[in-house]
């Protein structure tokens, strides 16, 4: 048992120690994103890398073979889930979260079986038959002499990695330029450690029988963190809704909790007459500077809806603005969406309908319904303040004779002419309406 705790320092352990420090730093930085599914998945990856790297570090420092095996075996508990976590991370990033469960179950079965064989390796040695090599390199390393169980699991792991690559590469053609940079960083972060691991399995390493993969994985975690932090990947998943919002006729703007724009669709770009690069990362107040008076009260609300009118040189534009929160399932607010719908045509139609509802279709003056409604208000006002109120009823005599002798078309023209002539004589504040038939009221 004492041999398990005999260690010898070698300067070659420093890269692993630095990798541990780097991973611990990244873990501390992303801890606040643990409530986000994407952030939690990346957190699992960093923890797995920490287990792998810590096990490799202690294994390197151990002196005896039994100690190297004892400290090295737990590192495999970090190695086995990494391909699965990587695939889950990419599936979440690309908006394919519904497929995660089936993939995780499929790839977890061989990983779990391999872990079981690894933990019981002393009985059957089907996972590996370790030996110690102190002559080929600058320090003693464990020669694993892997068995069939390891290579079966390796096959499933590489299939998971290849599937991850396929999903990432296919996503490049389906996403926007700024998010392509994220995908390139993720591809780079996956390629280097995967290449290192393949070379190790093939026996091609700088130090014979030493696996540099945990070091390269730790370094490339910087690329992952850059992709995630630089473009706020944990805050709002970009690719998942691209195909939806890009086909919407309404303008859609996605902002984070700092009111910075993280996404905008083509309709909004066209509506605001700006480019993608001009919008992303800018405060929403700057983007809607010409609308600020109308929309400013809405920007600082979590959820609201309002119709606004924007006056240009020769016309008025009407918009329906809706602000909705983007919440995680634990009610943590990740940001907000601003939906802008051009309702200018609808407002025009609505105004026409409203005008038709109060207008006599033949003469174009107010109808009886409107007059009675306005009359009640005027009568109440006059009664309260004791103001005089005048009412004039007009009836065209012998109008029936005109209809009988010349027809209703001529009778309609008589009513129109009478209306136009009388409108020239009354004031603009007077309410002139057709009461019914040939009867008018002022």
PDB file of N, CA and C in Angstrom, residues 24-89:
ATOM      1  N   UNK A  24      -9.314  24.520 -14.150  1.00  0.00           N
ATOM      2  CA  UNK A  24      -9.953  25.036 -12.933  1.00  0.00           C
ATOM      3  C   UNK A  24     -10.418  26.470 -13.141  1.00  0.00           C
ATOM      4  N   UNK A  25      -9.623  27.255 -13.863  1.00  0.00           N
ATOM      5  CA  UNK A  25     -10.000  28.645 -14.147  1.00  0.00           C
ATOM      6  C   UNK A  25     -11.252  28.695 -15.027  1.00  0.00           C
ATOM      7  N   UNK A  26     -11.285  27.855 -16.067  1.00  0.00           N
ATOM      8  CA  UNK A  26     -12.460  27.815 -16.951  1.00  0.00           C
ATOM      9  C   UNK A  26     -13.690  27.349 -16.176  1.00  0.00           C
ATOM     10  N   UNK A  27     -13.483  26.355 -15.291  1.00  0.00           N
ATOM     11  CA  UNK A  27     -14.595  25.865 -14.482  1.00  0.00           C
ATOM     12  C   UNK A  27     -15.184  26.978 -13.619  1.00  0.00           C
ATOM     13  N   UNK A  28     -14.308  27.790 -13.028  1.00  0.00           N
ATOM     14  CA  UNK A  28     -14.778  28.906 -12.199  1.00  0.00           C
ATOM     15  C   UNK A  28     -15.523  29.942 -13.027  1.00  0.00           C
ATOM     16  N   UNK A  29     -15.051  30.159 -14.256  1.00  0.00           N
ATOM     17  CA  UNK A  29     -15.666  31.173 -15.119  1.00  0.00           C
ATOM     18  C   UNK A  29     -17.047  30.747 -15.598  1.00  0.00           C
ATOM     19  N   UNK A  30     -17.217  29.467 -15.859  1.00  0.00           N
ATOM     20  CA  UNK A  30     -18.490  29.023 -16.445  1.00  0.00           C
ATOM     21  C   UNK A  30     -19.474  28.529 -15.389  1.00  0.00           C
ATOM     22  N   UNK A  31     -19.072  28.531 -14.124  1.00  0.00           N
ATOM     23  CA  UNK A  31     -19.952  28.013 -13.076  1.00  0.00           C
ATOM     24  C   UNK A  31     -21.288  28.756 -13.046  1.00  0.00           C
ATOM     25  N   UNK A  32     -21.269  30.051 -13.331  1.00  0.00           N
ATOM     26  CA  UNK A  32     -22.502  30.842 -13.277  1.00  0.00           C
ATOM     27  C   UNK A  32     -23.476  30.466 -14.394  1.00  0.00           C
ATOM     28  N   UNK A  33     -23.005  29.713 -15.397  1.00  0.00           N
ATOM     29  CA  UNK A  33     -23.883  29.307 -16.490  1.00  0.00           C
ATOM     30  C   UNK A  33     -24.456  27.895 -16.273  1.00  0.00           C
ATOM     31  N   UNK A  34     -24.293  27.369 -15.061  1.00  0.00           N
ATOM     32  CA  UNK A  34     -24.697  25.980 -14.815  1.00  0.00           C
ATOM     33  C   UNK A  34     -26.198  25.768 -14.952  1.00  0.00           C
ATOM     34  N   UNK A  35     -27.001  26.839 -14.826  1.00  0.00           N
ATOM     35  CA  UNK A  35     -28.451  26.695 -14.967  1.00  0.00           C
ATOM     36  C   UNK A  35     -28.885  26.571 -16.421  1.00  0.00           C
ATOM     37  N   UNK A  36     -27.985  26.955 -17.350  1.00  0.00           N
ATOM     38  CA  UNK A  36     -28.286  26.830 -18.774  1.00  0.00           C
ATOM     39  C   UNK A  36     -27.948  25.418 -19.243  1.00  0.00           C
ATOM     40  N   UNK A  37     -28.802  24.771 -20.047  1.00  0.00           N
ATOM     41  CA  UNK A  37     -28.492  23.415 -20.527  1.00  0.00           C
ATOM     42  C   UNK A  37     -27.156  23.349 -21.260  1.00  0.00           C
ATOM     43  N   UNK A  38     -26.899  24.348 -22.087  1.00  0.00           N
ATOM     44  CA  UNK A  38     -25.643  24.371 -22.833  1.00  0.00           C
ATOM     45  C   UNK A  38     -24.463  24.595 -21.896  1.00  0.00           C
ATOM     46  N   UNK A  39     -24.624  25.520 -20.955  1.00  0.00           N
ATOM     47  CA  UNK A  39     -23.564  25.780 -19.987  1.00  0.00           C
ATOM     48  C   UNK A  39     -23.299  24.590 -19.106  1.00  0.00           C
ATOM     49  N   UNK A  40     -24.365  23.895 -18.711  1.00  0.00           N
ATOM     50  CA  UNK A  40     -24.200  22.716 -17.866  1.00  0.00           C
ATOM     51  C   UNK A  40     -23.476  21.605 -18.614  1.00  0.00           C
ATOM     52  N   UNK A  41     -23.766  21.442 -19.897  1.00  0.00           N
ATOM     53  CA  UNK A  41     -23.084  20.418 -20.697  1.00  0.00           C
ATOM     54  C   UNK A  41     -21.593  20.705 -20.790  1.00  0.00           C
ATOM     55  N   UNK A  42     -21.246  21.969 -21.025  1.00  0.00           N
ATOM     56  CA  UNK A  42     -19.822  22.337 -21.083  1.00  0.00           C
ATOM     57  C   UNK A  42     -19.166  22.151 -19.724  1.00  0.00           C
ATOM     58  N   UNK A  43     -19.921  22.409 -18.670  1.00  0.00           N
ATOM     59  CA  UNK A  43     -19.411  22.203 -17.313  1.00  0.00           C
ATOM     60  C   UNK A  43     -19.051  20.739 -17.105  1.00  0.00           C
ATOM     61  N   UNK A  44     -19.902  19.827 -17.578  1.00  0.00           N
ATOM     62  CA  UNK A  44     -19.612  18.400 -17.477  1.00  0.00           C
ATOM     63  C   UNK A  44     -18.321  18.047 -18.220  1.00  0.00           C
ATOM     64  N   UNK A  45     -18.122  18.680 -19.374  1.00  0.00           N
ATOM     65  CA  UNK A  45     -16.922  18.393 -20.153  1.00  0.00           C
ATOM     66  C   UNK A  45     -15.666  18.823 -19.385  1.00  0.00           C
ATOM     67  N   UNK A  46     -15.711  20.010 -18.795  1.00  0.00           N
ATOM     68  CA  UNK A  46     -14.548  20.491 -18.045  1.00  0.00           C
ATOM     69  C   UNK A  46     -14.275  19.590 -16.851  1.00  0.00           C
ATOM     70  N   UNK A  47     -15.323  19.132 -16.172  1.00  0.00           N
ATOM     71  CA  UNK A  47     -15.134  18.226 -15.038  1.00  0.00           C
ATOM     72  C   UNK A  47     -14.505  16.915 -15.498  1.00  0.00           C
ATOM     73  N   UNK A  48     -14.986  16.382 -16.638  1.00  0.00           N
ATOM     74  CA  UNK A  48     -14.405  15.144 -17.181  1.00  0.00           C
ATOM     75  C   UNK A  48     -12.933  15.343 -17.532  1.00  0.00           C
ATOM     76  N   UNK A  49     -12.612  16.487 -18.131  1.00  0.00           N
ATOM     77  CA  UNK A  49     -11.208  16.776 -18.464  1.00  0.00           C
ATOM     78  C   UNK A  49     -10.365  16.922 -17.205  1.00  0.00           C
ATOM     79  N   UNK A  50     -10.945  17.509 -16.160  1.00  0.00           N
ATOM     80  CA  UNK A  50     -10.218  17.638 -14.894  1.00  0.00           C
ATOM     81  C   UNK A  50      -9.897  16.263 -14.319  1.00  0.00           C
ATOM     82  N   UNK A  51     -10.870  15.357 -14.372  1.00  0.00           N
ATOM     83  CA  UNK A  51     -10.638  13.998 -13.867  1.00  0.00           C
ATOM     84  C   UNK A  51      -9.546  13.312 -14.672  1.00  0.00           C
ATOM     85  N   UNK A  52      -9.622  13.452 -16.001  1.00  0.00           N
ATOM     86  CA  UNK A  52      -8.615  12.834 -16.876  1.00  0.00           C
ATOM     87  C   UNK A  52      -7.229  13.418 -16.603  1.00  0.00           C
ATOM     88  N   UNK A  53      -7.147  14.736 -16.575  1.00  0.00           N
ATOM     89  CA  UNK A  53      -5.858  15.401 -16.411  1.00  0.00           C
ATOM     90  C   UNK A  53      -5.273  15.155 -15.026  1.00  0.00           C
ATOM     91  N   UNK A  54      -6.125  15.187 -13.999  1.00  0.00           N
ATOM     92  CA  UNK A  54      -5.632  14.932 -12.641  1.00  0.00           C
ATOM     93  C   UNK A  54      -5.103  13.512 -12.521  1.00  0.00           C
ATOM     94  N   UNK A  55      -5.847  12.544 -13.073  1.00  0.00           N
ATOM     95  CA  UNK A  55      -5.378  11.162 -13.033  1.00  0.00           C
ATOM     96  C   UNK A  55      -4.064  10.991 -13.770  1.00  0.00           C
ATOM     97  N   UNK A  56      -3.917  11.634 -14.926  1.00  0.00           N
ATOM     98  CA  UNK A  56      -2.673  11.542 -15.700  1.00  0.00           C
ATOM     99  C   UNK A  56      -1.515  12.192 -14.957  1.00  0.00           C
ATOM    100  N   UNK A  57      -1.819  13.292 -14.244  1.00  0.00           N
ATOM    101  CA  UNK A  57      -0.770  13.995 -13.494  1.00  0.00           C
ATOM    102  C   UNK A  57      -0.225  13.125 -12.374  1.00  0.00           C
ATOM    103  N   UNK A  58      -1.119  12.573 -11.574  1.00  0.00           N
ATOM    104  CA  UNK A  58      -0.692  11.735 -10.454  1.00  0.00           C
ATOM    105  C   UNK A  58      -0.018  10.466 -10.976  1.00  0.00           C
ATOM    106  N   UNK A  59      -0.512   9.914 -12.076  1.00  0.00           N
ATOM    107  CA  UNK A  59       0.103   8.721 -12.671  1.00  0.00           C
ATOM    108  C   UNK A  59       1.538   9.002 -13.088  1.00  0.00           C
ATOM    109  N   UNK A  60       1.766  10.196 -13.671  1.00  0.00           N
ATOM    110  CA  UNK A  60       3.129  10.533 -14.092  1.00  0.00           C
ATOM    111  C   UNK A  60       4.069  10.640 -12.900  1.00  0.00           C
ATOM    112  N   UNK A  61       3.567  11.172 -11.783  1.00  0.00           N
ATOM    113  CA  UNK A  61       4.417  11.365 -10.599  1.00  0.00           C
ATOM    114  C   UNK A  61       4.645  10.070  -9.833  1.00  0.00           C
ATOM    115  N   UNK A  62       3.726   9.096  -9.991  1.00  0.00           N
ATOM    116  CA  UNK A  62       3.871   7.826  -9.268  1.00  0.00           C
ATOM    117  C   UNK A  62       5.119   7.087  -9.733  1.00  0.00           C
ATOM    118  N   UNK A  63       5.702   6.329  -8.827  1.00  0.00           N
ATOM    119  CA  UNK A  63       6.968   5.658  -9.119  1.00  0.00           C
ATOM    120  C   UNK A  63       6.751   4.224  -9.589  1.00  0.00           C
ATOM    121  N   UNK A  64       5.923   3.481  -8.898  1.00  0.00           N
ATOM    122  CA  UNK A  64       5.771   2.054  -9.157  1.00  0.00           C
ATOM    123  C   UNK A  64       4.583   1.795 -10.084  1.00  0.00           C
ATOM    124  N   UNK A  65       4.626   0.629 -10.739  1.00  0.00           N
ATOM    125  CA  UNK A  65       3.590   0.286 -11.709  1.00  0.00           C
ATOM    126  C   UNK A  65       2.220   0.191 -11.047  1.00  0.00           C
ATOM    127  N   UNK A  66       2.158  -0.479  -9.882  1.00  0.00           N
ATOM    128  CA  UNK A  66       0.848  -0.611  -9.243  1.00  0.00           C
ATOM    129  C   UNK A  66       0.273   0.751  -8.875  1.00  0.00           C
ATOM    130  N   UNK A  67       1.136   1.717  -8.521  1.00  0.00           N
ATOM    131  CA  UNK A  67       0.674   3.072  -8.192  1.00  0.00           C
ATOM    132  C   UNK A  67       0.197   3.785  -9.446  1.00  0.00           C
ATOM    133  N   UNK A  68       0.934   3.630 -10.546  1.00  0.00           N
ATOM    134  CA  UNK A  68       0.525   4.273 -11.795  1.00  0.00           C
ATOM    135  C   UNK A  68      -0.830   3.742 -12.270  1.00  0.00           C
ATOM    136  N   UNK A  69      -1.025   2.420 -12.117  1.00  0.00           N
ATOM    137  CA  UNK A  69      -2.308   1.840 -12.511  1.00  0.00           C
ATOM    138  C   UNK A  69      -3.414   2.323 -11.576  1.00  0.00           C
ATOM    139  N   UNK A  70      -3.106   2.357 -10.276  1.00  0.00           N
ATOM    140  CA  UNK A  70      -4.100   2.763  -9.282  1.00  0.00           C
ATOM    141  C   UNK A  70      -4.567   4.205  -9.524  1.00  0.00           C
ATOM    142  N   UNK A  71      -3.614   5.119  -9.793  1.00  0.00           N
ATOM    143  CA  UNK A  71      -3.970   6.525 -10.007  1.00  0.00           C
ATOM    144  C   UNK A  71      -4.397   6.798 -11.445  1.00  0.00           C
ATOM    145  N   UNK A  72      -3.960   5.947 -12.353  1.00  0.00           N
ATOM    146  CA  UNK A  72      -4.303   6.179 -13.750  1.00  0.00           C
ATOM    147  C   UNK A  72      -5.684   5.678 -14.144  1.00  0.00           C
ATOM    148  N   UNK A  73      -6.141   4.600 -13.494  1.00  0.00           N
ATOM    149  CA  UNK A  73      -7.454   4.040 -13.845  1.00  0.00           C
ATOM    150  C   UNK A  73      -8.603   5.042 -13.694  1.00  0.00           C
ATOM    151  N   UNK A  74      -8.662   5.846 -12.615  1.00  0.00           N
ATOM    152  CA  UNK A  74      -9.773   6.812 -12.500  1.00  0.00           C
ATOM    153  C   UNK A  74      -9.826   7.833 -13.631  1.00  0.00           C
ATOM    154  N   UNK A  75      -8.668   8.053 -14.280  1.00  0.00           N
ATOM    155  CA  UNK A  75      -8.682   9.025 -15.376  1.00  0.00           C
ATOM    156  C   UNK A  75      -9.574   8.554 -16.522  1.00  0.00           C
ATOM    157  N   UNK A  76      -9.730   7.211 -16.650  1.00  0.00           N
ATOM    158  CA  UNK A  76     -10.595   6.695 -17.714  1.00  0.00           C
ATOM    159  C   UNK A  76     -12.062   7.052 -17.469  1.00  0.00           C
ATOM    160  N   UNK A  77     -12.423   7.277 -16.210  1.00  0.00           N
ATOM    161  CA  UNK A  77     -13.790   7.687 -15.896  1.00  0.00           C
ATOM    162  C   UNK A  77     -14.068   9.099 -16.413  1.00  0.00           C
ATOM    163  N   UNK A  78     -12.991   9.830 -16.661  1.00  0.00           N
ATOM    164  CA  UNK A  78     -13.141  11.134 -17.315  1.00  0.00           C
ATOM    165  C   UNK A  78     -13.044  11.019 -18.825  1.00  0.00           C
ATOM    166  N   UNK A  79     -12.304  10.017 -19.306  1.00  0.00           N
ATOM    167  CA  UNK A  79     -12.107   9.852 -20.746  1.00  0.00           C
ATOM    168  C   UNK A  79     -13.372   9.331 -21.429  1.00  0.00           C
ATOM    169  N   UNK A  80     -13.993   8.300 -20.852  1.00  0.00           N
ATOM    170  CA  UNK A  80     -15.115   7.631 -21.512  1.00  0.00           C
ATOM    171  C   UNK A  80     -16.277   8.565 -21.857  1.00  0.00           C
ATOM    172  N   UNK A  81     -16.697   9.476 -20.971  1.00  0.00           N
ATOM    173  CA  UNK A  81     -17.871  10.300 -21.309  1.00  0.00           C
ATOM    174  C   UNK A  81     -17.577  11.473 -22.235  1.00  0.00           C
ATOM    175  N   UNK A  82     -16.302  11.798 -22.497  1.00  0.00           N
ATOM    176  CA  UNK A  82     -15.990  13.007 -23.269  1.00  0.00           C
ATOM    177  C   UNK A  82     -16.600  12.996 -24.673  1.00  0.00           C
ATOM    178  N   UNK A  83     -16.499  11.895 -25.447  1.00  0.00           N
ATOM    179  CA  UNK A  83     -17.141  11.909 -26.780  1.00  0.00           C
ATOM    180  C   UNK A  83     -18.651  12.148 -26.698  1.00  0.00           C
ATOM    181  N   UNK A  84     -19.287  11.590 -25.661  1.00  0.00           N
ATOM    182  CA  UNK A  84     -20.734  11.755 -25.499  1.00  0.00           C
ATOM    183  C   UNK A  84     -21.067  13.193 -25.139  1.00  0.00           C
ATOM    184  N   UNK A  85     -20.263  13.775 -24.248  1.00  0.00           N
ATOM    185  CA  UNK A  85     -20.502  15.168 -23.838  1.00  0.00           C
ATOM    186  C   UNK A  85     -20.279  16.104 -25.017  1.00  0.00           C
ATOM    187  N   UNK A  86     -19.236  15.845 -25.797  1.00  0.00           N
ATOM    188  CA  UNK A  86     -18.961  16.670 -26.976  1.00  0.00           C
ATOM    189  C   UNK A  86     -20.151  16.662 -27.938  1.00  0.00           C
ATOM    190  N   UNK A  87     -20.655  15.461 -28.194  1.00  0.00           N
ATOM    191  CA  UNK A  87     -21.788  15.333 -29.105  1.00  0.00           C
ATOM    192  C   UNK A  87     -23.019  16.064 -28.547  1.00  0.00           C
ATOM    193  N   UNK A  88     -23.255  15.933 -27.251  1.00  0.00           N
ATOM    194  CA  UNK A  88     -24.387  16.617 -26.621  1.00  0.00           C
ATOM    195  C   UNK A  88     -24.239  18.122 -26.726  1.00  0.00           C
ATOM    196  N   UNK A  89     -23.019  18.610 -26.514  1.00  0.00           N
ATOM    197  CA  UNK A  89     -22.755  20.052 -26.582  1.00  0.00           C
ATOM    198  C   UNK A  89     -23.072  20.595 -27.965  1.00  0.00           C
TER     199      UNK A  89
END
